[in-house]
Coordinates of C-alpha atoms in Angstrom, one line a residue:
M62 CA 120.7 93.1 91.0
K63 CA 121.5 90.6 94.0
H64 CA 120.0 87.9 92.5
T65 CA 119.1 87.7 88.7
I66 CA 116.6 85.5 89.7
G67 CA 114.1 87.5 91.7
C68 CA 109.8 88.4 91.6
A69 CA 110.2 88.9 88.2
A70 CA 112.1 85.6 87.1
L71 CA 110.0 84.2 88.8
W72 CA 106.8 85.9 87.0
I73 CA 108.4 84.6 83.9
V74 CA 108.8 81.2 84.8
M75 CA 105.0 81.3 85.6
F76 CA 104.5 83.1 81.8
L77 CA 106.7 80.8 80.2
F78 CA 105.0 77.8 81.4
M79 CA 101.7 78.5 80.5
L80 CA 103.2 78.8 76.6
V81 CA 104.9 76.3 76.2
I82 CA 101.8 73.7 78.1
V83 CA 102.1 70.2 76.7
P84 CA 99.8 67.1 77.4
C85 CA 101.4 66.0 80.7
S86 CA 100.9 68.5 82.2
A87 CA 98.7 68.8 85.1
F88 CA 97.0 71.6 83.7
A89 CA 94.3 71.5 80.9
Y90 CA 95.7 73.1 78.3
D91 CA 96.1 71.9 75.1
A92 CA 98.2 72.5 72.4
P93 CA 99.3 76.0 72.3
D94 CA 99.0 78.8 70.0
F95 CA 102.0 79.9 68.7
D96 CA 100.8 82.0 66.6
T97 CA 98.5 84.8 69.0
I98 CA 101.3 83.9 71.8
S99 CA 103.6 85.9 69.1
E100 CA 100.9 88.4 68.6
Q101 CA 100.7 88.8 72.4
L102 CA 104.2 89.1 73.0
E103 CA 104.1 91.7 70.2
A104 CA 101.8 93.8 71.5
D105 CA 103.6 93.4 75.0
V106 CA 106.9 94.7 73.5
K107 CA 105.0 97.9 71.7
A108 CA 103.2 98.8 75.4
Y109 CA 106.6 98.5 77.7
H110 CA 108.6 100.3 75.1
I111 CA 110.9 97.4 75.3
P112 CA 113.3 98.2 72.4
G113 CA 114.2 94.4 71.5
M114 CA 113.7 90.9 72.5
A115 CA 114.0 87.8 70.9
V116 CA 112.4 84.3 72.7
I117 CA 113.0 80.6 71.5
V118 CA 111.1 77.5 73.0
V119 CA 112.5 74.2 72.2
N120 CA 111.9 69.7 73.0
K121 CA 115.0 67.7 72.4
D122 CA 114.7 67.7 68.6
D123 CA 112.8 70.6 67.5
V124 CA 112.0 74.6 67.8
L125 CA 108.9 75.1 69.0
F126 CA 108.8 78.3 68.6
A127 CA 111.7 81.3 68.1
E128 CA 110.3 85.1 67.3
A129 CA 112.4 88.5 66.8
Y130 CA 110.5 91.8 68.2
G131 CA 111.5 95.3 68.1
N132 CA 114.4 95.9 66.8
C133 CA 115.4 92.3 67.1
E134 CA 115.5 91.6 63.4
S135 CA 116.0 87.8 64.3
I136 CA 116.9 85.1 66.2
D137 CA 120.8 85.3 65.3
T138 CA 120.9 88.3 67.1
P139 CA 123.7 88.2 69.9
F140 CA 122.4 89.7 73.1
I141 CA 124.5 90.0 76.2
I142 CA 122.8 87.1 78.6
G143 CA 124.1 88.0 82.1
S144 CA 124.7 86.0 84.4
M145 CA 122.9 83.2 82.6
S146 CA 127.1 83.0 81.7
K147 CA 127.6 81.6 84.9
S148 CA 125.9 77.9 83.6
F149 CA 128.8 78.1 81.2
T150 CA 131.4 78.2 83.0
A151 CA 129.9 75.5 85.7
L152 CA 129.6 73.1 82.2
A153 CA 133.0 74.4 81.3
I154 CA 133.9 73.5 85.3
M155 CA 132.5 69.6 84.6
Q156 CA 133.9 69.1 81.5
L157 CA 137.6 69.4 83.0
V158 CA 135.9 67.7 86.2
E159 CA 135.7 64.8 83.9
Q160 CA 139.0 64.7 82.4
G161 CA 140.6 64.9 86.0
K162 CA 141.2 67.8 86.0
I163 CA 139.9 68.8 88.2
D164 CA 137.8 68.3 91.8
L165 CA 135.4 70.1 93.4
D166 CA 135.9 69.8 96.7
T167 CA 139.3 70.7 96.8
P168 CA 140.8 73.8 97.5
I169 CA 141.0 76.7 94.5
S170 CA 145.1 77.5 96.5
D171 CA 145.9 74.3 94.6
Y172 CA 144.8 75.7 91.1
I173 CA 145.4 79.0 90.6
D174 CA 147.8 82.0 92.9
V175 CA 144.5 83.4 95.3
S176 CA 147.3 86.0 96.0
L177 CA 146.1 87.4 93.1
Y178 CA 142.6 87.8 94.2
L179 CA 141.9 87.1 97.5
K180 CA 143.0 89.9 100.4
N181 CA 143.8 86.9 103.0
A182 CA 145.6 84.1 100.6
L183 CA 144.8 81.8 103.5
D184 CA 141.1 81.9 102.7
G185 CA 142.4 80.1 99.4
N186 CA 143.1 77.3 101.7
R187 CA 139.2 76.7 102.4
I188 CA 137.2 77.6 99.7
T189 CA 136.7 74.3 97.5
V190 CA 135.8 74.7 93.4
R191 CA 132.7 73.3 94.9
Q192 CA 131.3 76.5 97.3
L193 CA 132.8 79.0 94.6
L194 CA 129.7 77.2 92.0
N195 CA 127.1 76.4 94.9
H196 CA 128.1 80.7 96.0
T197 CA 129.1 78.9 99.8
S198 CA 132.4 79.9 99.8
G199 CA 131.6 82.9 102.5
L200 CA 133.1 85.8 99.5
G201 CA 129.9 88.5 99.6
T202 CA 128.0 89.6 96.9
Y203 CA 129.9 93.2 96.5
Q204 CA 133.4 92.1 96.6
R205 CA 135.7 92.5 93.6
F206 CA 139.2 90.6 93.0
G207 CA 141.8 91.9 95.5
S208 CA 139.8 92.8 98.6
A209 CA 137.1 89.8 98.7
K210 CA 137.4 87.5 101.9
I211 CA 135.3 85.5 103.6
T212 CA 132.5 87.0 106.0
D213 CA 129.9 85.0 107.9
S214 CA 128.0 83.5 105.1
Y215 CA 131.4 80.8 105.1
G216 CA 128.7 77.5 104.1
K217 CA 125.8 79.3 103.6
Y218 CA 124.6 80.9 100.1
E219 CA 125.3 84.1 99.4
Y220 CA 125.3 84.7 95.3
A221 CA 128.4 86.6 94.4
N222 CA 129.9 87.4 90.7
V223 CA 133.4 86.8 92.8
N224 CA 132.6 83.2 92.8
Y225 CA 132.5 82.6 88.9
G226 CA 135.5 84.6 88.2
L227 CA 136.8 82.9 90.4
L228 CA 136.0 79.6 88.5
G229 CA 137.3 81.5 84.9
K230 CA 140.4 82.0 86.9
I231 CA 140.3 78.5 87.4
I232 CA 139.8 77.4 83.9
E233 CA 142.5 79.2 82.3
S234 CA 145.4 78.2 84.3
V235 CA 143.7 74.0 84.7
S236 CA 143.2 74.3 80.3
G237 CA 146.1 76.1 79.8
K238 CA 143.7 78.7 77.5
S239 CA 142.0 81.7 77.7
Y240 CA 138.2 81.8 79.6
S241 CA 137.0 82.3 75.9
D242 CA 138.9 80.3 73.9
Y243 CA 138.1 77.2 76.4
V244 CA 134.3 78.1 76.1
E245 CA 135.0 78.8 72.1
Q246 CA 136.6 75.2 71.8
H247 CA 134.6 73.2 74.3
I248 CA 131.3 74.3 73.9
F249 CA 130.5 77.0 71.5
S250 CA 131.4 74.9 68.7
P251 CA 130.4 71.6 69.6
L252 CA 127.2 73.2 69.6
D253 CA 126.8 74.8 67.0
M254 CA 126.6 78.3 68.8
E255 CA 127.7 80.3 65.7
H256 CA 127.1 84.1 67.5
S257 CA 128.1 83.5 70.6
S258 CA 131.3 84.5 72.0
A259 CA 132.8 85.5 75.6
T260 CA 134.7 88.9 73.9
F261 CA 133.3 92.5 73.5
D262 CA 135.2 92.6 70.0
N263 CA 133.5 89.0 68.9
S264 CA 130.1 90.0 70.0
K265 CA 130.0 93.3 68.1
A266 CA 131.6 91.6 65.1
D267 CA 128.6 88.8 65.2
G268 CA 126.5 92.4 65.4
L269 CA 125.4 92.6 69.6
I270 CA 122.4 94.1 69.4
T271 CA 122.4 97.3 71.5
G272 CA 121.4 97.9 74.2
Y273 CA 119.0 100.2 76.2
R274 CA 119.4 101.8 79.9
N275 CA 116.2 103.5 81.2
Y276 CA 117.0 107.2 82.3
F277 CA 113.3 108.2 83.9
G278 CA 111.3 106.6 81.7
I279 CA 113.1 107.1 78.5
P280 CA 115.2 104.4 77.1
I281 CA 118.7 105.4 75.3
A282 CA 121.2 103.4 73.7
G283 CA 124.8 102.7 75.3
E284 CA 127.6 100.6 75.5
P285 CA 127.6 98.3 78.6
D286 CA 130.0 98.8 81.1
Y287 CA 132.2 95.2 80.0
P288 CA 133.7 94.0 82.8
D289 CA 138.2 93.4 83.3
D290 CA 139.4 91.6 86.4
R291 CA 138.8 94.7 87.9
S292 CA 135.1 94.7 87.4
W293 CA 131.9 93.7 90.2
S294 CA 131.5 91.2 87.8
T295 CA 133.7 89.5 85.0
V296 CA 132.6 87.5 81.8
P297 CA 132.9 83.8 83.1
A298 CA 130.2 85.2 85.3
G299 CA 127.7 87.6 83.0
Y300 CA 129.0 88.8 80.0
I301 CA 129.3 86.1 77.4
S302 CA 127.1 87.0 74.8
S303 CA 124.2 84.4 72.9
C304 CA 121.8 84.8 70.4
A305 CA 118.1 82.8 70.6
S306 CA 118.6 80.0 67.8
D307 CA 122.2 79.3 70.3
M308 CA 120.8 79.3 73.0
G309 CA 118.3 77.1 72.1
N310 CA 121.2 74.8 70.5
Y311 CA 122.3 75.3 74.1
L312 CA 119.5 73.9 76.1
Q313 CA 119.1 71.0 73.6
M314 CA 121.9 69.6 74.8
Y315 CA 120.6 69.3 77.9
L316 CA 118.0 68.1 77.2
N317 CA 119.5 65.4 75.4
N318 CA 121.9 64.6 78.2
G319 CA 124.6 66.3 77.2
S320 CA 125.2 65.9 73.6
G321 CA 128.4 63.8 74.8
I322 CA 130.2 67.3 75.6
I323 CA 129.3 66.0 79.2
S324 CA 127.5 63.3 80.6
R325 CA 124.3 63.2 82.2
D326 CA 125.8 62.4 85.9
S327 CA 127.7 65.6 85.6
L328 CA 124.5 67.9 84.6
D329 CA 122.4 66.1 87.5
T330 CA 125.6 67.8 89.8
M331 CA 125.2 71.0 87.8
F332 CA 121.4 70.5 88.2
Y333 CA 120.9 68.4 91.9
D334 CA 124.1 69.4 94.2
N335 CA 122.7 72.3 95.5
V336 CA 121.9 74.7 98.6
P337 CA 118.5 76.3 99.3
Q338 CA 118.1 79.8 98.5
D339 CA 115.4 80.8 101.0
E340 CA 113.8 79.4 104.2
N341 CA 111.0 77.7 102.8
N342 CA 113.1 75.6 100.6
L343 CA 110.6 76.1 97.3
Y344 CA 114.5 77.3 95.3
F345 CA 118.0 75.9 95.0
Y346 CA 121.0 77.0 94.0
G347 CA 123.1 74.7 92.0
M348 CA 126.1 75.2 89.7
G349 CA 125.1 78.1 87.4
W350 CA 121.1 76.4 87.7
V351 CA 118.7 77.5 90.3
L352 CA 116.1 74.8 91.0
S353 CA 112.1 75.7 91.8
N354 CA 110.0 73.3 93.8
D355 CA 106.8 75.4 93.3
F356 CA 105.1 74.9 90.1
D357 CA 103.5 71.6 89.3
E358 CA 106.9 70.5 88.1
P359 CA 110.9 70.7 89.0
V360 CA 112.2 74.2 87.2
L361 CA 115.6 74.7 86.7
N362 CA 116.3 78.6 85.6
H363 CA 119.0 81.3 85.6
S364 CA 118.2 84.7 84.6
G365 CA 120.6 87.5 83.9
L366 CA 120.5 91.3 84.4
V367 CA 123.3 93.4 83.6
E368 CA 123.7 97.3 82.8
N369 CA 121.4 97.7 79.5
Y370 CA 120.3 93.6 78.9
T371 CA 118.6 91.1 81.0
S372 CA 117.9 87.6 79.7
N373 CA 116.3 84.5 81.2
M374 CA 116.6 80.3 80.9
F375 CA 114.7 77.5 81.1
I376 CA 114.2 74.4 81.7
F377 CA 111.0 71.5 82.1
P378 CA 113.0 68.3 82.7
E379 CA 109.4 66.2 82.9
S380 CA 108.0 68.0 80.1
G381 CA 111.4 68.4 78.3
I382 CA 110.9 71.5 77.2
G383 CA 113.4 74.6 76.9
M384 CA 112.9 78.8 76.2
A385 CA 115.3 81.4 77.0
V386 CA 113.8 85.5 76.6
L387 CA 116.6 87.7 76.1
V388 CA 116.0 91.8 76.3
N389 CA 117.7 94.5 75.1
M390 CA 117.4 96.8 78.2
N391 CA 117.7 97.6 81.6
D392 CA 114.4 99.0 83.3
Y393 CA 114.7 98.4 86.6
F394 CA 112.4 99.8 88.4
V395 CA 109.5 99.0 85.8
D396 CA 110.3 96.6 82.7
N397 CA 111.8 93.9 84.9
N398 CA 108.8 93.9 87.0
L399 CA 106.4 94.3 84.2
I400 CA 106.1 90.6 83.0
N401 CA 103.6 89.1 85.7
N402 CA 100.6 91.8 83.5
I403 CA 100.7 89.5 80.2
I404 CA 100.1 86.2 82.8
M405 CA 96.3 86.2 83.1
P406 CA 95.3 85.4 79.7
L407 CA 98.3 83.0 79.3
L408 CA 96.8 81.4 82.4
G409 CA 93.4 81.2 80.5
E410 CA 91.5 83.9 81.9
E411 CA 90.0 86.9 79.7
T412 CA 92.5 88.8 77.8
S413 CA 92.5 92.9 78.7
E414 CA 93.9 95.2 76.5
V415 CA 97.6 96.0 75.9
S416 CA 97.8 99.2 76.7
D417 CA 101.3 101.6 78.0
N418 CA 99.2 103.0 80.7
L419 CA 100.5 100.6 82.9
Y420 CA 104.5 101.5 81.9
I421 CA 103.3 105.4 82.7
K422 CA 101.8 104.9 85.1
Y423 CA 104.7 103.5 86.8
H424 CA 106.9 105.9 85.7
I425 CA 105.5 109.0 86.6
L426 CA 105.0 107.9 90.1
L427 CA 108.8 107.1 89.6
N428 CA 109.5 110.5 87.7
L429 CA 107.0 112.1 90.7
F430 CA 109.6 110.6 93.6
Y431 CA 112.4 111.7 92.1
L432 CA 111.0 115.1 91.4
L433 CA 110.4 115.6 95.4
I434 CA 113.3 114.7 95.7
M435 CA 115.3 117.2 93.5
L436 CA 112.8 119.4 95.0
I437 CA 113.7 119.1 98.8
A438 CA 116.9 119.7 97.3
V439 CA 116.5 122.9 95.5
F440 CA 114.1 124.5 97.6
P441 CA 116.5 125.7 100.0
I442 CA 118.1 127.4 97.0
L443 CA 114.8 129.4 96.0
F444 CA 114.4 130.6 99.7
I445 CA 117.7 131.7 100.6
R446 CA 116.8 135.9 100.5
R447 CA 114.2 135.0 103.4
W448 CA 116.4 132.4 105.1
R449 CA 119.4 135.7 105.2
K450 CA 116.3 137.3 106.8
K451 CA 115.3 135.7 109.5
N452 CA 116.9 135.5 112.9
H453 CA 119.5 132.9 113.5
T454 CA 118.4 131.0 116.6
K455 CA 119.2 127.2 118.1
K456 CA 116.4 125.4 116.5
Q457 CA 116.8 127.3 112.9
I458 CA 120.8 125.8 113.6
V459 CA 119.3 122.8 114.2
I460 CA 116.6 122.8 111.4
D461 CA 118.9 123.8 108.8
I462 CA 121.8 121.4 110.5
L463 CA 119.1 118.2 110.2
T464 CA 118.7 119.9 106.1
H465 CA 122.3 120.8 104.9
V466 CA 124.3 117.9 106.7
I467 CA 121.9 114.9 107.9
L468 CA 119.3 114.6 104.4
P469 CA 122.5 114.6 102.3
I470 CA 123.9 112.8 103.8
I471 CA 120.9 110.0 104.3
L472 CA 120.0 110.2 100.5
L473 CA 123.9 108.7 99.8
L474 CA 123.5 106.3 102.3
L475 CA 119.9 105.4 101.3
P476 CA 120.5 102.5 98.6
Y477 CA 123.7 101.3 101.7
L478 CA 120.8 101.2 104.0
L479 CA 119.0 99.4 101.8
G480 CA 122.0 96.5 101.0
V481 CA 123.0 97.8 97.9
P482 CA 126.1 99.9 97.8
L483 CA 126.0 103.4 95.6
W484 CA 128.2 102.6 93.1
V485 CA 126.0 99.7 91.6
V486 CA 122.4 102.5 91.8
W487 CA 125.5 103.8 89.1
Y488 CA 125.9 101.1 86.9
F489 CA 121.8 99.9 86.7
V490 CA 119.4 103.1 87.8
K491 CA 121.8 105.8 86.6
D492 CA 119.0 108.0 86.7
L493 CA 118.2 107.1 90.4
F494 CA 121.7 107.7 91.5
F495 CA 121.8 111.4 89.2
V496 CA 119.2 112.4 91.1
L497 CA 120.6 111.2 94.5
V498 CA 124.1 112.6 93.9
V499 CA 122.9 115.6 92.1
S500 CA 120.3 116.4 95.0
A501 CA 123.0 115.7 98.2
F502 CA 125.5 117.8 96.4
L503 CA 122.8 121.2 96.4
L504 CA 122.0 120.6 99.6
L505 CA 125.3 120.7 101.6
S506 CA 126.6 123.2 98.9
T507 CA 124.1 125.4 99.8
G508 CA 124.9 124.7 103.6
I509 CA 128.4 125.7 102.8
Y510 CA 126.6 128.5 101.6
K511 CA 124.7 129.5 104.1
V512 CA 127.4 129.3 106.6
F513 CA 129.6 131.6 104.7
L514 CA 126.6 134.5 104.6
A515 CA 126.5 133.9 108.3
L516 CA 129.9 134.7 109.1
K517 CA 130.3 137.3 107.0
Q518 CA 126.8 139.0 108.5
K519 CA 128.2 138.7 112.0
S520 CA 131.5 139.6 111.2
T521 CA 130.0 142.8 109.5
E522 CA 128.0 143.3 112.7
V523 CA 130.7 143.3 114.5

């Protein structure tokens, strides 16, 4: 959530790197057998209960591999691509830089009325366009328009959707066009991305594939929480829709030095004018792209995650390969991290039998954890009669306070203690949100009922 890369994306990078090994790689692999790989992917989609997936692999001239799986009927079927949208926004900014309409080191207050978006308008004089692109503006990860303000992270990397939301507003202000019209006219159309869009209506008209959230191990279809200016994310930060074939065209543009819509120098700025994401200097955030340096060659990538879609894209500059993976489900605790289980065969190890045992095992363990929380909340209700017969000693009162006051507070604050607001859990892990909120409510309401019973009993004794 905070990062659209994380461990899952790291594994996918490895997996897809093996998928398109080329002779210049340090690995002694022959050209991949895409038929075998496709069979493996099809089996994995079934085993890991992925509703639909589309994959494309390209070099600068050709499509090397493209396939749709599950309920995805075609590589022309659009998905919402999540934070991969940020690279489109960065590309649009760099186009406007080349036209002399934007300077990367100019304060954003020169381009937009920051009082509409920042809590303190003076912050707009400190934040530059470059800082928005690099996530070094100091704006917080979970901030939104209207309440966004500079924090202690100013000048350091902190991933924040609001940065790219502001870049979208700058694009509109400078170009005189809506964000959707700008990317349609200056990116989608020149690259023949016929099934890509930056509005929900157009996405659905193009045949947007239905997305799925996971509830207790069961994928449930539903529309995404498409954003507006009051939302945590915005279209420029995470809600462009595209399909595998269009993403192939998009990645080939990068492999072909901009294909005439952007210069090579500007692409290098997007890729390599970056800031470190980690203390080990393995990952660097550029402008809508992450540079990873822990492989045999530099890997450029970005992933995406919204309520019911996940996505990843990669460029291997030295090998001249680009690839994208689009999935129409968000299974935050399980499927988003299962991709590593299909890496070993692609590394040349003996192929293990594909089954859904791992998927079921993970969800059983997760559901048992959920059930434990719910049982803790229901237990006092089941034994309320026994409680009424007890002597309400100081020890019992302390136990009741811990059970019906402290514990529900801990449940509601648990996401915050882990660095994630509860409302983010609502968007991305609704089953966990349900368990936490309902359990806290049951514990608290049972505690109130106990107080009522105790007062009633005391008044009767008097």
